[in-house]
Amino acid sequence: MSLKQAECISITTDGWTSRATQSYVTITAHAITSEWEIKTFVLQTRVLFESHTGHNIGEVLKSAVSEWELDMIYNNHKGIAVVTDNARNMGVAVKEAGLSPHLKCFAHTLNLASQAGFKVNHVSHLLGRVRRVAAFFHSSSTATAVLTSKQQMLNLSVHKLIMDVVTRWNSSLDMIKRYLEQQQAIAAVLLISEVRSNAREINTLDAADIADAEDIVKLLTSLKKSTTVPCDKSRPTISLIMPLKHMIQVSMAPCDVDSNTISQMKAAILNDLADHYQGEQAEFLYENSALDPRFRALPHLNNSKRDEIFNRLKLKETQMQNQNPSEEEGAAPGSHEHVAGHSKTDLPQKAHAVGGVSPPSKKTALEDLLGDSFSQGEHSTLLRLMQTLTCTA
């Protein structure tokens, strides 16, 4: 398959830095074959000597699109979708390159929301204390050897402490979990005078801190599952975004039993998340969720909003038919009740075939996270639309 054979493509961007501290930008194109297989093409990896302004990155995007003549093939009638991180310069770059629609990476969005939660004063202070403990053991071979000995004596897993990475919020969660796992061994090591003499600024967590740390781990576990869902799927789609965002918002809802620390974390995460995927972009994402058989019921929306989305999809489908009347040859008016020999009872299975999604053979991270919330229920309007789409697919 070549790019010229693809009906539609999307582009992703990735900025990275080499070990020689040289900045690069990689542009990758993605397309789906007629057999519903995703194909990926690396269009360009370019060194970026200039500052990372939106204009300069936009020039890189335009260069890649022009070099491969993608603007001539797609831009006039279908557009080129692009996925980037949430940086402001990327928004400017995509706009200058004339690409649309522009979607922000969901994993990066979750990272930003989580980091907002970590900036809560008490949480930031707690993380700093755990980080200093982990850093001390990483830098002291004596402390590390004694820790291993104490782990064996206490029948604990012989694990090293984890240091978090600023750009990966889940590493902070892993750091706290590992500390809680090894807190008995850590406390025992720091009581030894030989070790303690080199760790005067290091203090273990008290009972209140431990309780807060356990609550933080519990709160962020569902958030981490949301991060792993796209990785669990070999073909992640944007139809996942709004269901996952809704699930996160539900899990972050205030609760009477929340401590002050957890209440502040939830509020910070919700406030940050609320700023993402709004307006026209939200409508676009809802439409994609409605066309995914797993989420077609849209149960987290009210009936009015759901009907609005379904009606908008029907209108778009009609416009597609008007633009391609040859595809409707032989289809009689009102024939949507039975399309190509498929009745309503056959529709969900047919929709899976059209969407390229096969029923999972085992429980996935998505099923574990959302359960049946987004797969139950039928909606007559959507069923009719899906039948129409089946006819024209």
Short mmCIF file of C-alpha atoms in Angstrom, two decimals:
data_model
loop_
_atom_site.label_atom_id
_atom_site.label_comp_id
_atom_site.label_asym_id
_atom_site.label_seq_id
_atom_site.Cartn_x
_atom_site.Cartn_y
_atom_site.Cartn_z
CA MET A 1 0.00 0.00 0.00
CA SER A 2 1.22 3.54 -0.80
CA LEU A 3 0.04 6.84 0.60
CA LYS A 4 -1.59 7.68 -2.73
CA GLN A 5 -3.82 4.61 -2.41
CA ALA A 6 -5.17 5.63 1.01
CA GLU A 7 -8.55 7.34 1.11
CA CYS A 8 -7.70 9.27 4.28
CA ILE A 9 -4.60 9.83 6.35
CA SER A 10 -3.64 11.32 9.69
CA ILE A 11 -0.34 12.73 10.90
CA THR A 12 1.37 12.55 14.27
CA THR A 13 4.30 14.64 15.43
CA ASP A 14 7.00 13.75 17.92
CA GLY A 15 9.63 16.10 19.26
CA TRP A 16 12.60 14.45 20.91
CA THR A 17 16.17 15.09 21.97
CA SER A 18 19.17 12.89 21.19
CA ARG A 19 21.87 11.95 23.69
CA ALA A 20 23.95 14.68 22.10
CA THR A 21 21.19 17.12 23.18
CA GLN A 22 20.19 17.82 19.59
CA SER A 23 16.48 18.44 19.00
CA TYR A 24 14.55 16.56 16.30
CA VAL A 25 10.99 16.49 14.99
CA THR A 26 9.59 13.31 13.43
CA ILE A 27 6.48 13.44 11.22
CA THR A 28 4.58 10.17 10.76
CA ALA A 29 1.58 9.45 8.52
CA HIS A 30 -1.05 6.79 9.27
CA ALA A 31 -3.55 5.21 6.88
CA ILE A 32 -6.01 2.30 6.87
CA THR A 33 -6.09 -0.23 4.06
CA SER A 34 -9.26 -1.66 2.53
CA GLU A 35 -8.68 -4.69 4.82
CA TRP A 36 -8.76 -2.39 7.87
CA GLU A 37 -5.06 -2.69 8.60
CA ILE A 38 -3.22 0.34 9.90
CA LYS A 39 -0.13 1.29 7.94
CA THR A 40 2.44 3.76 9.21
CA PHE A 41 4.89 5.82 7.16
CA VAL A 42 7.68 7.93 8.66
CA LEU A 43 7.68 10.96 6.39
CA GLN A 44 10.48 12.96 7.87
CA THR A 45 12.86 13.20 10.81
CA ARG A 46 14.40 16.64 10.79
CA VAL A 47 16.93 18.27 13.08
CA LEU A 48 15.55 21.48 14.54
CA PHE A 49 18.31 24.05 14.92
CA GLU A 50 15.81 26.88 15.27
CA SER A 51 13.88 27.73 18.42
CA HIS A 52 10.76 25.64 18.91
CA THR A 53 8.29 28.32 17.95
CA GLY A 54 4.96 27.51 16.36
CA HIS A 55 6.08 29.13 13.12
CA ASN A 56 9.26 27.04 12.87
CA ILE A 57 7.49 23.76 13.64
CA GLY A 58 4.73 24.75 11.23
CA GLU A 59 7.35 25.06 8.50
CA VAL A 60 8.50 21.50 9.29
CA LEU A 61 4.92 20.24 8.96
CA LYS A 62 4.36 22.11 5.69
CA SER A 63 7.65 20.77 4.36
CA ALA A 64 6.67 17.15 5.06
CA VAL A 65 3.19 17.58 3.58
CA SER A 66 4.53 19.30 0.47
CA GLU A 67 7.43 16.88 -0.05
CA TRP A 68 5.06 13.92 -0.14
CA GLU A 69 2.39 15.87 -2.07
CA LEU A 70 -0.18 15.09 0.59
CA ASP A 71 -1.80 18.48 0.21
CA MET A 72 -2.52 17.75 -3.46
CA ILE A 73 -3.95 14.31 -2.71
CA TYR A 74 -6.07 14.97 0.36
CA ASN A 75 -6.28 18.56 1.46
CA ASN A 76 -8.67 19.75 -1.24
CA HIS A 77 -11.51 17.41 -0.37
CA LYS A 78 -10.88 15.52 2.88
CA GLY A 79 -8.33 17.34 4.98
CA ILE A 80 -5.43 15.90 6.93
CA ALA A 81 -5.97 15.14 10.62
CA VAL A 82 -3.05 15.73 12.97
CA VAL A 83 -2.32 14.67 16.55
CA THR A 84 0.14 16.60 18.72
CA ASP A 85 0.83 17.26 22.36
CA ASN A 86 -0.88 20.12 24.22
CA ALA A 87 1.89 22.69 23.85
CA ARG A 88 0.73 26.08 22.57
CA ASN A 89 3.41 26.16 19.90
CA MET A 90 1.94 22.99 18.39
CA GLY A 91 -1.46 24.65 18.08
CA VAL A 92 0.16 27.53 16.18
CA ALA A 93 2.19 25.11 14.04
CA VAL A 94 -0.84 23.07 12.96
CA LYS A 95 -2.81 26.21 12.15
CA GLU A 96 0.02 27.62 10.02
CA ALA A 97 0.37 24.29 8.22
CA GLY A 98 -3.34 24.34 7.37
CA LEU A 99 -4.06 20.89 8.81
CA SER A 100 -7.44 19.90 10.23
CA PRO A 101 -8.85 18.48 12.43
CA HIS A 102 -6.26 18.99 15.17
CA LEU A 103 -6.45 16.66 18.20
CA LYS A 104 -4.37 16.79 21.38
CA CYS A 105 -2.75 13.61 22.66
CA PHE A 106 -4.96 12.06 25.36
CA ALA A 107 -2.02 10.58 27.27
CA HIS A 108 -0.39 14.01 27.43
CA THR A 109 -3.69 15.51 28.57
CA LEU A 110 -3.83 13.02 31.44
CA ASN A 111 -0.24 13.82 32.34
CA LEU A 112 -1.05 17.53 32.60
CA ALA A 113 -4.14 16.88 34.73
CA SER A 114 -2.22 14.57 37.06
CA GLN A 115 0.63 17.05 37.41
CA ALA A 116 -1.95 19.64 38.45
CA GLY A 117 -3.00 17.29 41.25
CA PHE A 118 0.62 16.82 42.32
CA LYS A 119 1.02 20.59 42.66
CA VAL A 120 -1.33 20.66 45.64
CA ASN A 121 0.89 21.89 48.49
CA HIS A 122 0.68 18.90 50.82
CA VAL A 123 0.97 16.41 47.94
CA SER A 124 4.00 18.22 46.53
CA HIS A 125 5.62 18.21 49.96
CA LEU A 126 4.91 14.50 50.46
CA LEU A 127 6.32 13.63 47.03
CA GLY A 128 9.44 15.64 47.81
CA ARG A 129 10.06 13.67 50.99
CA VAL A 130 9.58 10.31 49.25
CA ARG A 131 11.80 11.48 46.37
CA ARG A 132 14.62 12.40 48.79
CA VAL A 133 14.44 8.96 50.39
CA ALA A 134 14.57 7.22 47.02
CA ALA A 135 17.44 9.46 45.84
CA PHE A 136 19.42 8.69 48.99
CA PHE A 137 19.18 4.93 48.50
CA HIS A 138 20.04 5.31 44.81
CA SER A 139 23.20 7.21 45.68
CA SER A 140 24.40 5.08 48.62
CA SER A 141 25.67 1.56 47.98
CA THR A 142 25.85 0.96 51.75
CA ALA A 143 22.21 1.92 52.29
CA THR A 144 21.15 -0.19 49.30
CA ALA A 145 22.96 -3.27 50.64
CA VAL A 146 21.42 -2.85 54.09
CA LEU A 147 17.99 -2.35 52.51
CA THR A 148 18.30 -5.66 50.68
CA SER A 149 19.22 -7.38 53.94
CA LYS A 150 16.23 -5.85 55.78
CA GLN A 151 13.86 -6.80 52.94
CA GLN A 152 14.91 -10.43 53.25
CA MET A 153 14.58 -10.39 57.04
CA LEU A 154 11.07 -8.91 56.82
CA ASN A 155 10.02 -11.25 53.98
CA LEU A 156 9.47 -8.32 51.65
CA SER A 157 10.03 -8.36 47.93
CA VAL A 158 13.62 -7.41 47.10
CA HIS A 159 12.80 -4.33 45.06
CA LYS A 160 14.74 -1.14 44.51
CA LEU A 161 13.08 2.15 45.32
CA ILE A 162 11.72 4.07 42.34
CA MET A 163 12.61 7.61 41.34
CA ASP A 164 9.93 9.52 39.46
CA VAL A 165 10.38 11.39 36.18
CA VAL A 166 8.85 14.82 35.75
CA THR A 167 7.41 14.10 32.30
CA ARG A 168 5.73 10.85 33.39
CA TRP A 169 3.11 11.36 36.09
CA ASN A 170 2.57 7.63 36.59
CA SER A 171 6.21 7.31 37.67
CA SER A 172 5.30 9.42 40.73
CA LEU A 173 2.48 7.00 41.49
CA ASP A 174 4.88 4.06 41.12
CA MET A 175 7.38 5.81 43.41
CA ILE A 176 4.78 6.20 46.18
CA LYS A 177 3.54 2.62 45.79
CA ARG A 178 7.07 1.24 46.06
CA TYR A 179 7.74 3.36 49.15
CA LEU A 180 4.58 2.05 50.83
CA GLU A 181 5.58 -1.50 49.92
CA GLN A 182 9.00 -1.07 51.48
CA GLN A 183 8.28 1.36 54.32
CA GLN A 184 9.14 -1.14 57.07
CA ALA A 185 12.51 -1.95 55.53
CA ILE A 186 13.23 1.73 54.85
CA ALA A 187 12.50 2.70 58.45
CA ALA A 188 14.69 -0.15 59.74
CA VAL A 189 17.62 0.92 57.56
CA LEU A 190 17.40 4.57 58.56
CA LEU A 191 17.58 3.62 62.25
CA ILE A 192 21.09 2.24 61.78
CA SER A 193 23.62 4.84 62.94
CA GLU A 194 26.11 4.02 60.17
CA VAL A 195 23.48 4.81 57.56
CA ARG A 196 21.79 7.61 59.48
CA SER A 197 24.99 9.64 59.71
CA ASN A 198 24.82 10.20 55.95
CA ALA A 199 21.07 10.82 55.86
CA ARG A 200 20.51 13.71 58.24
CA GLU A 201 18.04 15.45 55.92
CA ILE A 202 16.08 12.27 55.24
CA ASN A 203 12.92 11.55 57.19
CA THR A 204 10.42 8.74 56.81
CA LEU A 205 6.71 9.45 56.55
CA ASP A 206 4.64 9.60 59.74
CA ALA A 207 1.29 7.86 60.19
CA ALA A 208 -0.71 10.77 58.75
CA ASP A 209 1.55 10.96 55.71
CA ILE A 210 1.25 7.21 55.15
CA ALA A 211 -2.56 7.53 55.23
CA ASP A 212 -2.42 10.35 52.68
CA ALA A 213 -0.02 8.37 50.48
CA GLU A 214 -2.37 5.38 50.50
CA ASP A 215 -5.32 7.62 49.57
CA ILE A 216 -3.31 9.18 46.72
CA VAL A 217 -2.46 5.74 45.34
CA LYS A 218 -6.10 4.69 45.51
CA LEU A 219 -7.24 7.89 43.79
CA LEU A 220 -4.74 7.66 40.95
CA THR A 221 -5.11 3.95 40.22
CA SER A 222 -8.12 4.49 37.93
CA LEU A 223 -6.26 7.32 36.24
CA LYS A 224 -3.34 5.02 35.53
CA LYS A 225 -5.72 2.46 34.02
CA SER A 226 -6.95 5.18 31.67
CA THR A 227 -3.37 5.67 30.54
CA THR A 228 -2.86 1.97 29.89
CA VAL A 229 -6.05 1.53 27.85
CA PRO A 230 -4.65 3.01 24.61
CA CYS A 231 -1.47 0.96 25.10
CA ASP A 232 -3.54 -2.18 25.66
CA LYS A 233 -5.17 -1.76 22.26
CA SER A 234 -3.17 -2.54 19.13
CA ARG A 235 -5.39 -0.04 17.29
CA PRO A 236 -6.35 2.75 19.70
CA THR A 237 -8.96 5.12 18.30
CA ILE A 238 -10.14 8.60 19.23
CA SER A 239 -13.55 7.12 20.06
CA LEU A 240 -11.99 6.20 23.42
CA ILE A 241 -11.33 9.77 24.49
CA MET A 242 -14.74 11.02 25.63
CA PRO A 243 -15.78 7.79 27.42
CA LEU A 244 -12.46 7.77 29.28
CA LYS A 245 -12.69 11.46 30.11
CA HIS A 246 -16.18 10.91 31.52
CA MET A 247 -14.99 7.94 33.59
CA ILE A 248 -12.18 10.05 35.06
CA GLN A 249 -14.56 12.88 35.90
CA VAL A 250 -16.85 10.43 37.71
CA SER A 251 -13.95 8.92 39.67
CA MET A 252 -12.80 12.41 40.68
CA ALA A 253 -16.21 13.51 41.98
CA PRO A 254 -16.14 14.89 45.56
CA CYS A 255 -16.94 12.42 48.34
CA ASP A 256 -17.82 13.01 52.00
CA VAL A 257 -15.08 10.65 53.20
CA ASP A 258 -12.34 12.44 51.25
CA SER A 259 -9.54 13.98 53.26
CA ASN A 260 -8.66 17.62 52.65
CA THR A 261 -5.64 16.54 50.61
CA ILE A 262 -7.67 14.26 48.34
CA SER A 263 -10.40 16.89 47.92
CA GLN A 264 -7.83 19.40 46.73
CA MET A 265 -6.25 16.86 44.36
CA LYS A 266 -9.59 15.97 42.82
CA ALA A 267 -10.49 19.62 42.32
CA ALA A 268 -7.14 20.38 40.69
CA ILE A 269 -7.38 17.40 38.32
CA LEU A 270 -10.98 18.17 37.37
CA ASN A 271 -10.24 21.85 36.75
CA ASP A 272 -7.35 21.01 34.45
CA LEU A 273 -9.22 18.26 32.61
CA ALA A 274 -12.24 20.50 32.04
CA ASP A 275 -10.16 22.78 29.83
CA HIS A 276 -9.52 20.01 27.29
CA TYR A 277 -11.76 18.67 24.52
CA GLN A 278 -14.36 21.41 24.50
CA GLY A 279 -16.58 23.01 21.87
CA GLU A 280 -16.34 21.76 18.29
CA GLN A 281 -13.60 19.30 19.20
CA ALA A 282 -15.85 17.68 21.80
CA GLU A 283 -18.67 17.36 19.26
CA PHE A 284 -16.28 15.74 16.79
CA LEU A 285 -15.12 13.25 19.44
CA TYR A 286 -18.69 12.42 20.50
CA GLU A 287 -19.54 11.62 16.89
CA ASN A 288 -16.61 9.21 16.73
CA SER A 289 -17.72 7.54 19.97
CA ALA A 290 -21.26 7.18 18.61
CA LEU A 291 -19.95 5.39 15.52
CA ASP A 292 -17.92 2.95 17.62
CA PRO A 293 -20.09 -0.11 18.46
CA ARG A 294 -18.54 -0.26 21.93
CA PHE A 295 -19.73 3.22 22.91
CA ARG A 296 -22.72 3.82 20.62
CA ALA A 297 -25.22 4.18 23.50
CA LEU A 298 -23.46 7.31 24.85
CA PRO A 299 -25.05 6.68 28.28
CA HIS A 300 -23.24 9.57 29.96
CA LEU A 301 -25.16 12.10 27.83
CA ASN A 302 -28.78 13.16 28.23
CA ASN A 303 -31.34 12.25 25.58
CA SER A 304 -31.34 15.70 24.00
CA LYS A 305 -27.57 15.77 23.55
CA ARG A 306 -27.55 12.20 22.29
CA ASP A 307 -30.22 12.92 19.68
CA GLU A 308 -28.32 16.02 18.59
CA ILE A 309 -25.22 13.93 17.90
CA PHE A 310 -27.14 11.20 16.07
CA ASN A 311 -29.02 13.73 13.93
CA ARG A 312 -25.81 15.50 13.05
CA LEU A 313 -24.30 12.18 11.95
CA LYS A 314 -27.34 11.42 9.82
CA LEU A 315 -27.01 14.80 8.14
CA LYS A 316 -23.33 14.20 7.39
CA GLU A 317 -24.11 10.77 6.02
CA THR A 318 -26.76 12.26 3.72
CA GLN A 319 -24.28 14.83 2.51
CA MET A 320 -21.79 12.05 1.77
CA GLN A 321 -24.43 10.22 -0.27
CA ASN A 322 -25.24 13.37 -2.23
CA GLN A 323 -21.56 13.86 -3.03
CA ASN A 324 -21.25 10.22 -4.15
CA PRO A 325 -24.64 9.33 -5.69
CA SER A 326 -23.18 6.37 -7.59
CA GLU A 327 -22.81 4.51 -4.30
CA GLU A 328 -26.55 4.63 -3.83
CA GLU A 329 -27.46 3.06 -7.18
CA GLY A 330 -29.93 0.29 -6.69
CA ALA A 331 -30.90 1.39 -3.21
CA ALA A 332 -34.62 2.06 -3.02
CA PRO A 333 -36.09 4.79 -0.79
CA GLY A 334 -36.83 3.49 2.68
CA SER A 335 -34.58 0.48 2.20
CA HIS A 336 -32.55 1.25 5.29
CA GLU A 337 -34.64 -1.13 7.38
CA HIS A 338 -32.84 -4.04 5.69
CA VAL A 339 -29.49 -3.16 4.18
CA ALA A 340 -27.60 -5.60 2.00
CA GLY A 341 -29.53 -8.48 3.51
CA HIS A 342 -28.82 -7.50 7.12
CA SER A 343 -31.65 -7.02 9.58
CA LYS A 344 -31.53 -4.97 12.77
CA THR A 345 -30.57 -8.03 14.78
CA ASP A 346 -27.53 -8.48 12.54
CA LEU A 347 -26.44 -4.87 12.83
CA PRO A 348 -24.10 -4.91 15.84
CA GLN A 349 -22.03 -7.71 14.29
CA LYS A 350 -21.98 -5.91 10.96
CA ALA A 351 -20.97 -2.68 12.66
CA HIS A 352 -17.97 -4.44 14.17
CA ALA A 353 -16.91 -5.52 10.70
CA VAL A 354 -17.35 -2.03 9.31
CA GLY A 355 -15.48 -0.44 12.20
CA GLY A 356 -12.64 -2.90 12.01
CA VAL A 357 -13.13 -3.88 15.64
CA SER A 358 -13.21 -7.54 16.55
CA PRO A 359 -14.78 -8.75 19.81
CA PRO A 360 -12.00 -9.28 22.37
CA SER A 361 -11.18 -12.86 23.28
CA LYS A 362 -10.26 -11.90 26.83
CA LYS A 363 -10.93 -9.09 29.25
CA THR A 364 -9.01 -6.01 28.21
CA ALA A 365 -7.91 -2.98 30.21
CA LEU A 366 -10.81 -1.07 28.63
CA GLU A 367 -13.38 -3.63 29.81
CA ASP A 368 -11.84 -3.69 33.25
CA LEU A 369 -12.03 0.09 33.46
CA LEU A 370 -15.43 0.79 31.92
CA GLY A 371 -17.17 -2.54 32.38
CA ASP A 372 -20.50 -2.60 30.54
CA SER A 373 -21.11 1.14 30.91
CA PHE A 374 -20.48 1.98 27.29
CA SER A 375 -21.61 -1.19 25.54
CA GLN A 376 -25.16 -1.62 26.80
CA GLY A 377 -28.37 -0.36 25.28
CA GLU A 378 -29.58 0.39 21.77
CA HIS A 379 -30.81 3.60 20.24
CA SER A 380 -33.18 3.46 17.29
CA THR A 381 -31.84 6.63 15.65
CA LEU A 382 -28.28 5.39 15.83
CA LEU A 383 -29.30 1.97 14.58
CA ARG A 384 -30.80 3.54 11.48
CA LEU A 385 -27.68 5.61 10.95
CA MET A 386 -25.42 2.59 11.34
CA GLN A 387 -27.55 0.70 8.84
CA THR A 388 -27.13 3.55 6.39
CA LEU A 389 -23.38 3.60 6.96
CA THR A 390 -23.30 -0.15 6.41
CA CYS A 391 -24.99 0.40 3.06
CA THR A 392 -22.44 2.95 1.92
CA ALA A 393 -19.29 1.41 3.45
#
